[in-house]
XYZ file of C-alpha atoms in Angstrom:
513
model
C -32.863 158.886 247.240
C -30.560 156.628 244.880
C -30.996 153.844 247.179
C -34.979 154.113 248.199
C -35.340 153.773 244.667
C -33.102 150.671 243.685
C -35.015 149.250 247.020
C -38.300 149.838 245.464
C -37.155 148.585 241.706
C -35.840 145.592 243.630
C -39.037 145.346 245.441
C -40.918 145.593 242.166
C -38.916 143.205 240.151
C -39.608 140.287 243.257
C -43.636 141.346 242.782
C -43.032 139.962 239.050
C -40.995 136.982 240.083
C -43.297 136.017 242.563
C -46.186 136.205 240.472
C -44.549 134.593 237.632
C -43.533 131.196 240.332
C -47.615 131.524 241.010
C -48.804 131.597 237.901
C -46.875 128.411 237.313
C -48.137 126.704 240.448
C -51.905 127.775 240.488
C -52.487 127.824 236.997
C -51.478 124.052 236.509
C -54.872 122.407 238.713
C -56.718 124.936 240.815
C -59.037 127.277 239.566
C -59.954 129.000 243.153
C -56.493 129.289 243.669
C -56.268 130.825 240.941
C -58.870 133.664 241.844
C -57.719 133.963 245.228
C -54.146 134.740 243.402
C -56.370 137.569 241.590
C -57.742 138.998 244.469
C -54.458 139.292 246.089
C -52.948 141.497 242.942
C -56.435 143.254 243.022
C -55.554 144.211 246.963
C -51.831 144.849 245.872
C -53.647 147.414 243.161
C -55.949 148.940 245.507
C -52.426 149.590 247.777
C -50.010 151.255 245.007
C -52.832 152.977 243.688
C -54.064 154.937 246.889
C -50.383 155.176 247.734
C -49.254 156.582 245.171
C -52.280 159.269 245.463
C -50.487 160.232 248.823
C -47.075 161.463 247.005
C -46.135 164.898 247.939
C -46.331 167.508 244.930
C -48.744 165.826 242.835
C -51.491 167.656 240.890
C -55.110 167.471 242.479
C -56.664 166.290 239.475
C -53.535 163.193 239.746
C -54.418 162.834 243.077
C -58.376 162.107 241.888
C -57.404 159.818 239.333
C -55.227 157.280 241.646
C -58.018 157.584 244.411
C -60.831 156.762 241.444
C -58.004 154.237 240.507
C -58.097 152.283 243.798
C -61.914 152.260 243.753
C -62.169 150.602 240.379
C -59.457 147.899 241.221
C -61.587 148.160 244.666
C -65.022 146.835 243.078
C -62.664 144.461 241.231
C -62.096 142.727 244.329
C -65.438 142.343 245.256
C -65.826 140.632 242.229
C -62.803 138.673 243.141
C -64.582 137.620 245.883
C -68.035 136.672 244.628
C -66.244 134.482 242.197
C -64.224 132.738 244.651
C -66.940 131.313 246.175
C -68.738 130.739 242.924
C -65.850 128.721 242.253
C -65.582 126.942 245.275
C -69.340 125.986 245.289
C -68.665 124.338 241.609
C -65.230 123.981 240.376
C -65.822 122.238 237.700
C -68.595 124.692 235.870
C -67.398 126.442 232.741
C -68.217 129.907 235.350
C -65.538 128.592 237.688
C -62.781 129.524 235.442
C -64.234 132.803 233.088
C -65.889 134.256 235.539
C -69.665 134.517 236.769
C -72.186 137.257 236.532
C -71.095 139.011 239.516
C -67.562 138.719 238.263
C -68.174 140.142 235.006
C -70.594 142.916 236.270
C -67.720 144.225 238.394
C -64.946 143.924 235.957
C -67.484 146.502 234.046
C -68.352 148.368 236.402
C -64.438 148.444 237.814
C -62.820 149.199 234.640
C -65.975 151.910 233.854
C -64.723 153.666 236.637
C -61.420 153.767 235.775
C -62.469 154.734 231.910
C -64.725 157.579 233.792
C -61.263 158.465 235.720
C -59.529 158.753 232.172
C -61.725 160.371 230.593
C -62.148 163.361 233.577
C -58.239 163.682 233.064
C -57.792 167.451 232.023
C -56.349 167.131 228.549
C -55.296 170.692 228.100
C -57.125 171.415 224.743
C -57.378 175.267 224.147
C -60.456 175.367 221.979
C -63.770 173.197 221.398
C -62.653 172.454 217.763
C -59.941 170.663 219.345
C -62.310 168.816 222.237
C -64.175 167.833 219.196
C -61.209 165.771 217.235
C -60.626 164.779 220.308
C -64.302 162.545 221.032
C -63.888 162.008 217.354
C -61.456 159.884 217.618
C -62.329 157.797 220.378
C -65.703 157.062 218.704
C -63.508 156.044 215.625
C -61.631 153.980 218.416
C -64.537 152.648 219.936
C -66.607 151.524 217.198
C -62.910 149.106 215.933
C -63.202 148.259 219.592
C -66.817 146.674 219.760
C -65.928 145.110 216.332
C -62.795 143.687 217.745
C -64.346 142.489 220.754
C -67.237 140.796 219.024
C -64.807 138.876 216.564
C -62.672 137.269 219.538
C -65.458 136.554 222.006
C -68.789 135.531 219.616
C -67.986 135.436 216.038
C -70.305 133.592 215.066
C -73.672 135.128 217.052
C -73.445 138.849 215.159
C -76.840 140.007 217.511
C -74.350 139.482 220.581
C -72.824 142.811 220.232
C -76.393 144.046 221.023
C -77.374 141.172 223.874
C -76.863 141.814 227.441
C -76.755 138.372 228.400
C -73.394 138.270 226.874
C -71.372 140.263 229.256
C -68.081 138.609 228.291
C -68.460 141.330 225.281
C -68.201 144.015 227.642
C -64.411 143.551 228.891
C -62.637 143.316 225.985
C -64.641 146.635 224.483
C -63.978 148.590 227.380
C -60.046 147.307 227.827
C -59.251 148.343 224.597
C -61.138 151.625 224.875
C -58.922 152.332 227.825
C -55.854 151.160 225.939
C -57.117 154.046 223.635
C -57.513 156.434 226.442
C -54.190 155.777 227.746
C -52.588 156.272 224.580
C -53.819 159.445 223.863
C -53.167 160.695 227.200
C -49.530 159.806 226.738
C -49.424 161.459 223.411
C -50.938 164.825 224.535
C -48.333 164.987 227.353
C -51.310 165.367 230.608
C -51.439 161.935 231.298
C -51.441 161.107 235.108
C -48.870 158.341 234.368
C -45.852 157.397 233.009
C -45.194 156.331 229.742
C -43.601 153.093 231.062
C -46.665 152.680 232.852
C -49.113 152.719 230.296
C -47.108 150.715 227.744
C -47.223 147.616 230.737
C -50.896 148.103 231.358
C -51.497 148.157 227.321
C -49.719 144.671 227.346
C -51.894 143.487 230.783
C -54.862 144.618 228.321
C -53.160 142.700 225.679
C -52.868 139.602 227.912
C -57.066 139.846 229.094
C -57.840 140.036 225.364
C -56.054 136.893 224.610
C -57.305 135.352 227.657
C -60.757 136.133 226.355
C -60.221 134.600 223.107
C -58.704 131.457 224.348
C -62.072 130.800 226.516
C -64.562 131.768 223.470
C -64.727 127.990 221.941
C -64.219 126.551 225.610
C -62.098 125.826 228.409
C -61.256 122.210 227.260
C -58.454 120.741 225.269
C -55.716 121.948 227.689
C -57.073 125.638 227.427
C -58.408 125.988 230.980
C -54.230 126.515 231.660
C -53.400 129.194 229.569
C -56.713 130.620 229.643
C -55.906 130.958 233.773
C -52.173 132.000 232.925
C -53.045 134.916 230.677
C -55.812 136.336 232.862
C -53.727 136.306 236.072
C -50.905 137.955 233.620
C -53.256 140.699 232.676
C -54.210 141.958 236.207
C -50.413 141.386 237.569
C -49.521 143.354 234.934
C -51.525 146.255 235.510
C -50.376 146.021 239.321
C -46.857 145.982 238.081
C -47.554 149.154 235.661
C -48.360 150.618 238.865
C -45.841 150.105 240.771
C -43.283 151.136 238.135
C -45.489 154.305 237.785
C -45.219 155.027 241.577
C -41.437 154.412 241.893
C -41.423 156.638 238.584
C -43.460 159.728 240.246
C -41.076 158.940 243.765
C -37.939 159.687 242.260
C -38.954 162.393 239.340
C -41.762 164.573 241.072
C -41.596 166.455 237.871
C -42.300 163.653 235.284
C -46.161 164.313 234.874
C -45.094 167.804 233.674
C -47.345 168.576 230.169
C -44.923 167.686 227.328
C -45.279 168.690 224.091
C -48.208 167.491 222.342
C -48.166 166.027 218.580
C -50.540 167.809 216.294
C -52.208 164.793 215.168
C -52.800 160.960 215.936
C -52.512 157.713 213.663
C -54.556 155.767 216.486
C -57.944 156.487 214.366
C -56.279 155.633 210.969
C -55.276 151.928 212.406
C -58.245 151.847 214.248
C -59.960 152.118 210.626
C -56.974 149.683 209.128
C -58.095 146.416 212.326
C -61.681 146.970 210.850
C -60.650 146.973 206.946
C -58.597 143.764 208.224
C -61.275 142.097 209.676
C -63.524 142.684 206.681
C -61.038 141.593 204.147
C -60.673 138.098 206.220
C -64.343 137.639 206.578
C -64.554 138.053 202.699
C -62.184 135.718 201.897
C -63.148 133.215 204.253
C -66.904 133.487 203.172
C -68.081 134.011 206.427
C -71.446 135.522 206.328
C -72.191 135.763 209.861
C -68.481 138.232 210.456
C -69.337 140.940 207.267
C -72.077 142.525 208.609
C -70.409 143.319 211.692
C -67.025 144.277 209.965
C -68.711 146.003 207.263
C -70.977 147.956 209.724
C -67.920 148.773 211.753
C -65.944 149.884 208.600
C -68.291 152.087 207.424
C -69.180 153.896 210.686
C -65.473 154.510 211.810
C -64.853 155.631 207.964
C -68.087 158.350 208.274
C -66.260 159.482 211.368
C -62.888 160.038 209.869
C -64.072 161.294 206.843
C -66.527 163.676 209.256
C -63.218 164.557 210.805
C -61.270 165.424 208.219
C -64.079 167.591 206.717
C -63.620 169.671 209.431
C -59.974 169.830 209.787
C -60.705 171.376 205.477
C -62.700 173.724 206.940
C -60.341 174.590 209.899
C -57.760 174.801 207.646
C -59.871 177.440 205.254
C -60.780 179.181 207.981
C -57.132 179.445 208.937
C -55.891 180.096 205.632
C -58.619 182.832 205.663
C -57.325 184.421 209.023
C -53.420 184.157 207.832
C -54.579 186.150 204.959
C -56.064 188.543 206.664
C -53.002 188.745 209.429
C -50.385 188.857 206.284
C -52.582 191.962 204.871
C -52.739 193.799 208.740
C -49.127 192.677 208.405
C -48.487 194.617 205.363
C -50.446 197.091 206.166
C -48.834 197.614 209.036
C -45.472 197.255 207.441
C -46.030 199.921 205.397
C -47.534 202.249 208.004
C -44.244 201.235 209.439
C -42.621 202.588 206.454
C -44.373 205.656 206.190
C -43.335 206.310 209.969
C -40.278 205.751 209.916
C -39.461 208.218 206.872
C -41.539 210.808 208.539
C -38.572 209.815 211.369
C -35.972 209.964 209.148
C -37.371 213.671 207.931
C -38.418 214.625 211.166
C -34.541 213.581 212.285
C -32.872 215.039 209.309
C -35.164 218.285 209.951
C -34.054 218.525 213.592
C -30.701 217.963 212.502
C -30.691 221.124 209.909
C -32.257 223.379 212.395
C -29.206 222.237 214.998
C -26.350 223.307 212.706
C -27.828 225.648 210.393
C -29.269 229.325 211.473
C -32.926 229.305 210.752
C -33.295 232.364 209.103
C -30.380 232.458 206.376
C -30.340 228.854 206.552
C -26.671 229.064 206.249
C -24.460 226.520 208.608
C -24.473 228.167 211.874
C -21.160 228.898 214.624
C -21.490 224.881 215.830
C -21.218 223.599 212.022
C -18.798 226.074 210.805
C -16.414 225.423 214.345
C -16.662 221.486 213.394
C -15.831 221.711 209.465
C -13.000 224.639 210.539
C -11.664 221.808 213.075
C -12.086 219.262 210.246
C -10.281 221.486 207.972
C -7.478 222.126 210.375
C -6.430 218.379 211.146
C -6.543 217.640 206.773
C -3.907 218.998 205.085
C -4.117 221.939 202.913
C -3.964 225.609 203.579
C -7.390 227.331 205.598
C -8.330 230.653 205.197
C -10.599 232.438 207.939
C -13.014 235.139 207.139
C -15.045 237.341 210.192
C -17.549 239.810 208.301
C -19.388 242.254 210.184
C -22.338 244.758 208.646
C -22.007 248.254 208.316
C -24.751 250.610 209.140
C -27.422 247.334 209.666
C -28.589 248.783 212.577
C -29.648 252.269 210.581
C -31.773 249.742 207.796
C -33.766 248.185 211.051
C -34.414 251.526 212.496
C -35.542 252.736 209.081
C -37.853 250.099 207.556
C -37.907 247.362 210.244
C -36.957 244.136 211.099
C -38.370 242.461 208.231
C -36.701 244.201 206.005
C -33.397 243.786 207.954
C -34.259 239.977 207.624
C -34.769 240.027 203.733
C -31.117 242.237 203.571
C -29.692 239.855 205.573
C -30.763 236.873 203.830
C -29.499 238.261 200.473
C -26.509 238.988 201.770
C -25.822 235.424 202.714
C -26.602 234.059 199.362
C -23.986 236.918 197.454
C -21.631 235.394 199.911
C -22.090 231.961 198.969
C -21.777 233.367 195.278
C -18.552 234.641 195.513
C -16.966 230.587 196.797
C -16.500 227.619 195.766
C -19.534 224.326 196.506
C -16.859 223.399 199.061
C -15.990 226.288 200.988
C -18.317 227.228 204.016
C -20.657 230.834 204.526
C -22.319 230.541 207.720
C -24.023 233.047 209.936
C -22.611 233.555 213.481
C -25.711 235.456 214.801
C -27.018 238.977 214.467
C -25.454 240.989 211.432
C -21.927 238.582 211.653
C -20.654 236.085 209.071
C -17.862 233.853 208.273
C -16.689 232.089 205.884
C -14.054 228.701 205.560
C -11.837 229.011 202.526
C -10.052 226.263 201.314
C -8.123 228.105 198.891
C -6.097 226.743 195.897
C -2.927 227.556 194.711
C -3.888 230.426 192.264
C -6.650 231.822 194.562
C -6.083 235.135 196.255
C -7.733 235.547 199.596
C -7.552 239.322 199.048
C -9.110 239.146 195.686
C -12.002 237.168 196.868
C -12.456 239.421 199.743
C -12.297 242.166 197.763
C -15.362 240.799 195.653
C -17.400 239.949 198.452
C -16.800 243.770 200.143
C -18.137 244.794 196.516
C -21.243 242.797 196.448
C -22.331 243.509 199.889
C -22.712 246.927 199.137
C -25.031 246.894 196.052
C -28.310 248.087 196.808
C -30.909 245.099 198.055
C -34.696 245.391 197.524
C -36.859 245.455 200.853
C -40.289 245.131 201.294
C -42.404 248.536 200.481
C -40.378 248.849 196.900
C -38.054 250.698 198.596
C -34.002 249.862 198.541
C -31.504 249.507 201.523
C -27.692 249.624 201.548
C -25.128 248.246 204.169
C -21.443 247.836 203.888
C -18.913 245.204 205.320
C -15.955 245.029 207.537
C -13.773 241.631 206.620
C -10.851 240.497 208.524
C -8.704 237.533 207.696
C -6.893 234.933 209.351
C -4.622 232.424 207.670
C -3.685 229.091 209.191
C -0.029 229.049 208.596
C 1.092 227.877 212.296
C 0.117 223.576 212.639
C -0.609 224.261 216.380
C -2.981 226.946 216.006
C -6.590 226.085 216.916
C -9.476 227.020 215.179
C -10.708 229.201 217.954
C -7.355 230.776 217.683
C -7.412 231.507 214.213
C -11.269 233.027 214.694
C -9.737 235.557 217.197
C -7.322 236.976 214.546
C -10.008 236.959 211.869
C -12.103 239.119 214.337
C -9.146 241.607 215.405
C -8.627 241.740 211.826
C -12.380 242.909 211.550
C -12.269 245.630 214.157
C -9.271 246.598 212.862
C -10.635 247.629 209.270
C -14.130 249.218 211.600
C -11.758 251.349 213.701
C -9.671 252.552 210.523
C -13.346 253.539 208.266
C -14.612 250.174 207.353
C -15.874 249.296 203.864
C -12.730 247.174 203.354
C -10.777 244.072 204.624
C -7.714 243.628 206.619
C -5.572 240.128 206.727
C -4.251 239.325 210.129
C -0.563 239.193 211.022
């Protein structure tokens, strides 16, 4: 691939050499010459261009624009033609050398064809506001364009711009529209071409334009030369902007990819600034038959950029408007967000209670109690294990019913509470069975607050009805004094403990040995 391509650049760069040896040679005496040198870049065009619509990958709507490419430069040679033998009939006529009506008519109608192609180039614009800046600015473009052209071909007729009989008018108008066109399409990333490519044909268009001003006062005085020289420059040069394109497209299939486009364009703005130009000079020179023109052209391309930026104000309100709205949807939303996620957070923390604490008492239940007693354990410090069991529950549900077997049991569970510390755990294994996690100082008594807890479990508790129940308890004891002991260890004495005070009469407590 490395070598097809320096092969092609090689062939490319002998195109230009070539060209530049015939410019020399044909431009010094012969004008027919120096069409038939024309037509042969015009036939080189019509080759590169319908070539280059044959390379493999390349978009459809590409494809259409190198095929409508090749028939503009296509009518361009017939043009070529009818002016060849225009010259050769009369060499010496001023037509010989600009170009005769047939010429002209299909350099317009050639380079329409190719604006037409341009302009049918999908430009990738997502709304119609953006369509709209879009024609916007090639009016701005165009109207700088006809004011431009008028000033370099027939200052000094101002009607011309309107009369038909003046076609030279008509190239330089639509060149620099395309030069427009081609621009843009570079800038919004979709053009069909390279970047290199449309900077060379910008400078062929460059080349016509001064070719066209050279021949506006006449061909005499030694202009016939470089009037010949620049207009053979501007067609090679578009050939050669071909070429480069199709060697460009051969070796990176994936250079026409859409690139990033710019939001904005300075072409209006200087389009505005050539028009302000050409107004100032006409002032100062006093030339009365140039200021309408430029002053005409001035004020229409202002209108449209002042139309244009009216209506980026009010697509910027309207945006403004719509971000306002989105920020209050935001926080709106932000706060619904809120308001969800501490309904979460409850919802969590609620789910959380009900897993480690028994729903009825509310007190920690046997997974919470087995993970602080573990917790306790590993710490240092002494741990005292209590296993309390109910006396005569069963009787108080038989008598007056569950519900009142749930309000005694709930009581009991806050008197137990009562009788320890904020930091010492009363949780409720199941059924009428407690226990409770002592982390005992060095002046409490295990005993004693056993004792006290035996004494307030058996104080009457008001049920339901008005009427009163009574239960006693069984406690047993366990004390960690071994480091190796487990906390399911040191439950199992607390509960032989327990059945040990139940076999010998209950109503007391027992500490395990």
């Amino acid at each position: 691939m490395d070598g097809t391509r320096k092969r092609r650049w090689r062939a490319t760069a002998g195109l230009l050499a070539g060209l530049v040896v015939l410019i020399t040679l044909f431009a010094a005496d012969l004008v027919v010459a120096a069409w038939v040198l024309i037509a042969a870049v015009h036939g080189c065009t019509i080759a590169v261009a319908w070539s280059t619509s044959g390379i493999p990958d390349l978009p459809a709507w590409a494809r259409r624009f190198w095929r409508a490419v090749a028939g503009g430069a296509g009518i361009y040679l017939l043009g070529d033609v009818a002016q060849i033998i225009t010259a050769a009939r009369d060499p010496g006529a001023a037509v010989a050398a600009t170009g005769g009506q047939a010429q002209q008519i299909a350099l317009a109608l050639g380079s329409a064809v190719m604006m037409v192609a341009l302009l049918t180039v999908p430009l990738g614009f997502g709304s119609r506001r953006e369509r709209s800046r879009f024609w916007m600015d090639v009016a701005t473009v165009m109207v700088a364009a006809a004011v431009v052209g008028w000033h370099l071909v027939v200052p000094n007729r101002p009607g011309a711009i309107l009369d038909m009989s003046a076609p030279a008018l008509v190239s330089p108008v639509i060149i620099l529209l395309c030069v427009f066109v081609v621009a843009k399409l570079v800038m919004s990333g979709t053009a069909p071409f390279t970047r290199a490519c449309g900077l060379i044909a910008a400078g062929g268009a460059a080349f016509k334009t001064a070719a066209d001003a050279i021949g506006r006062d006449g061909l005499g005085d030694g202009r016939l030369h470089w009037f010949l020289i620049c207009t053979i420059a501007a067609h090679a040069l578009l050939t050669i902007a071909l070429r480069v394109n199709q060697v460009q497209l051969a070796g990176e299939p994936g250079i026409l990819q859409p690139r990033r486009r710019k939001p904005y364009s300075l072409l209006p703005y200087g389009a505005i600034a050539v028009t302000y130009l050409l107004l100032a000079i006409a002032v100062v020179r006093q030339d009365s038959s140039t200021v309408p023109i430029a002053l005409a052209g001035t004020a229409i391309s202002t209108l449209l950029v002042v139309h244009r930026q009216l209506t980026a104000f009010r697509d910027n309100a309207r945006l403004l408007e719509e971000l306002d709205v989105k920020v209050q949807e935001l926080n709106e939303s932000q706060e619904g967000l809120r308001v969800l996620l501490t309904e979460r957070d409850a919802l969590a923390a609620r789910l959380q209670h009900h897993a480690f604490h028994d729903a009825l008492t509310g007190l920690p239940n046997r997974s919470l109690y087995a993970e602080r007693l573990t917790a306790a354990l590993t710490a240092a410090g002494p741990v005292v294990v209590m296993i309390i069991d109910l006396d005569g529950f069963k009787q108080v549900n038989d008598k007056w019913g569950h519900a009142a077997g749930d309000v005694l049991l709930r009581e009991v569970g806050r008197r137990l509470k009562a009788c320890v510390r904020e930091s010492d755990t009363v949780a409720r294994f199941g059924g009428d069975e407690f226990a409770v996690l002592l982390h005992p100082g060095t002046d409490d008594d295990p005993g004693g607050i056993a004792a006290r807890m035996v004494k307030v479990i058996e104080a009457p508790v008001a049920i339901p009805g008005g009427d009163t129940a009574q239960v006693g308890a069984s406690l047993g004891i366990a004390i960690a004094g071994d480091p190796a002991m487990d906390g399911d260890a040191l439950l199992r004495e607390a509960d032989h403990a327990m059945y040990a005070v139940k076999r010998d009469g209950k109503g007391t407590y027992a500490v395990a040995r």
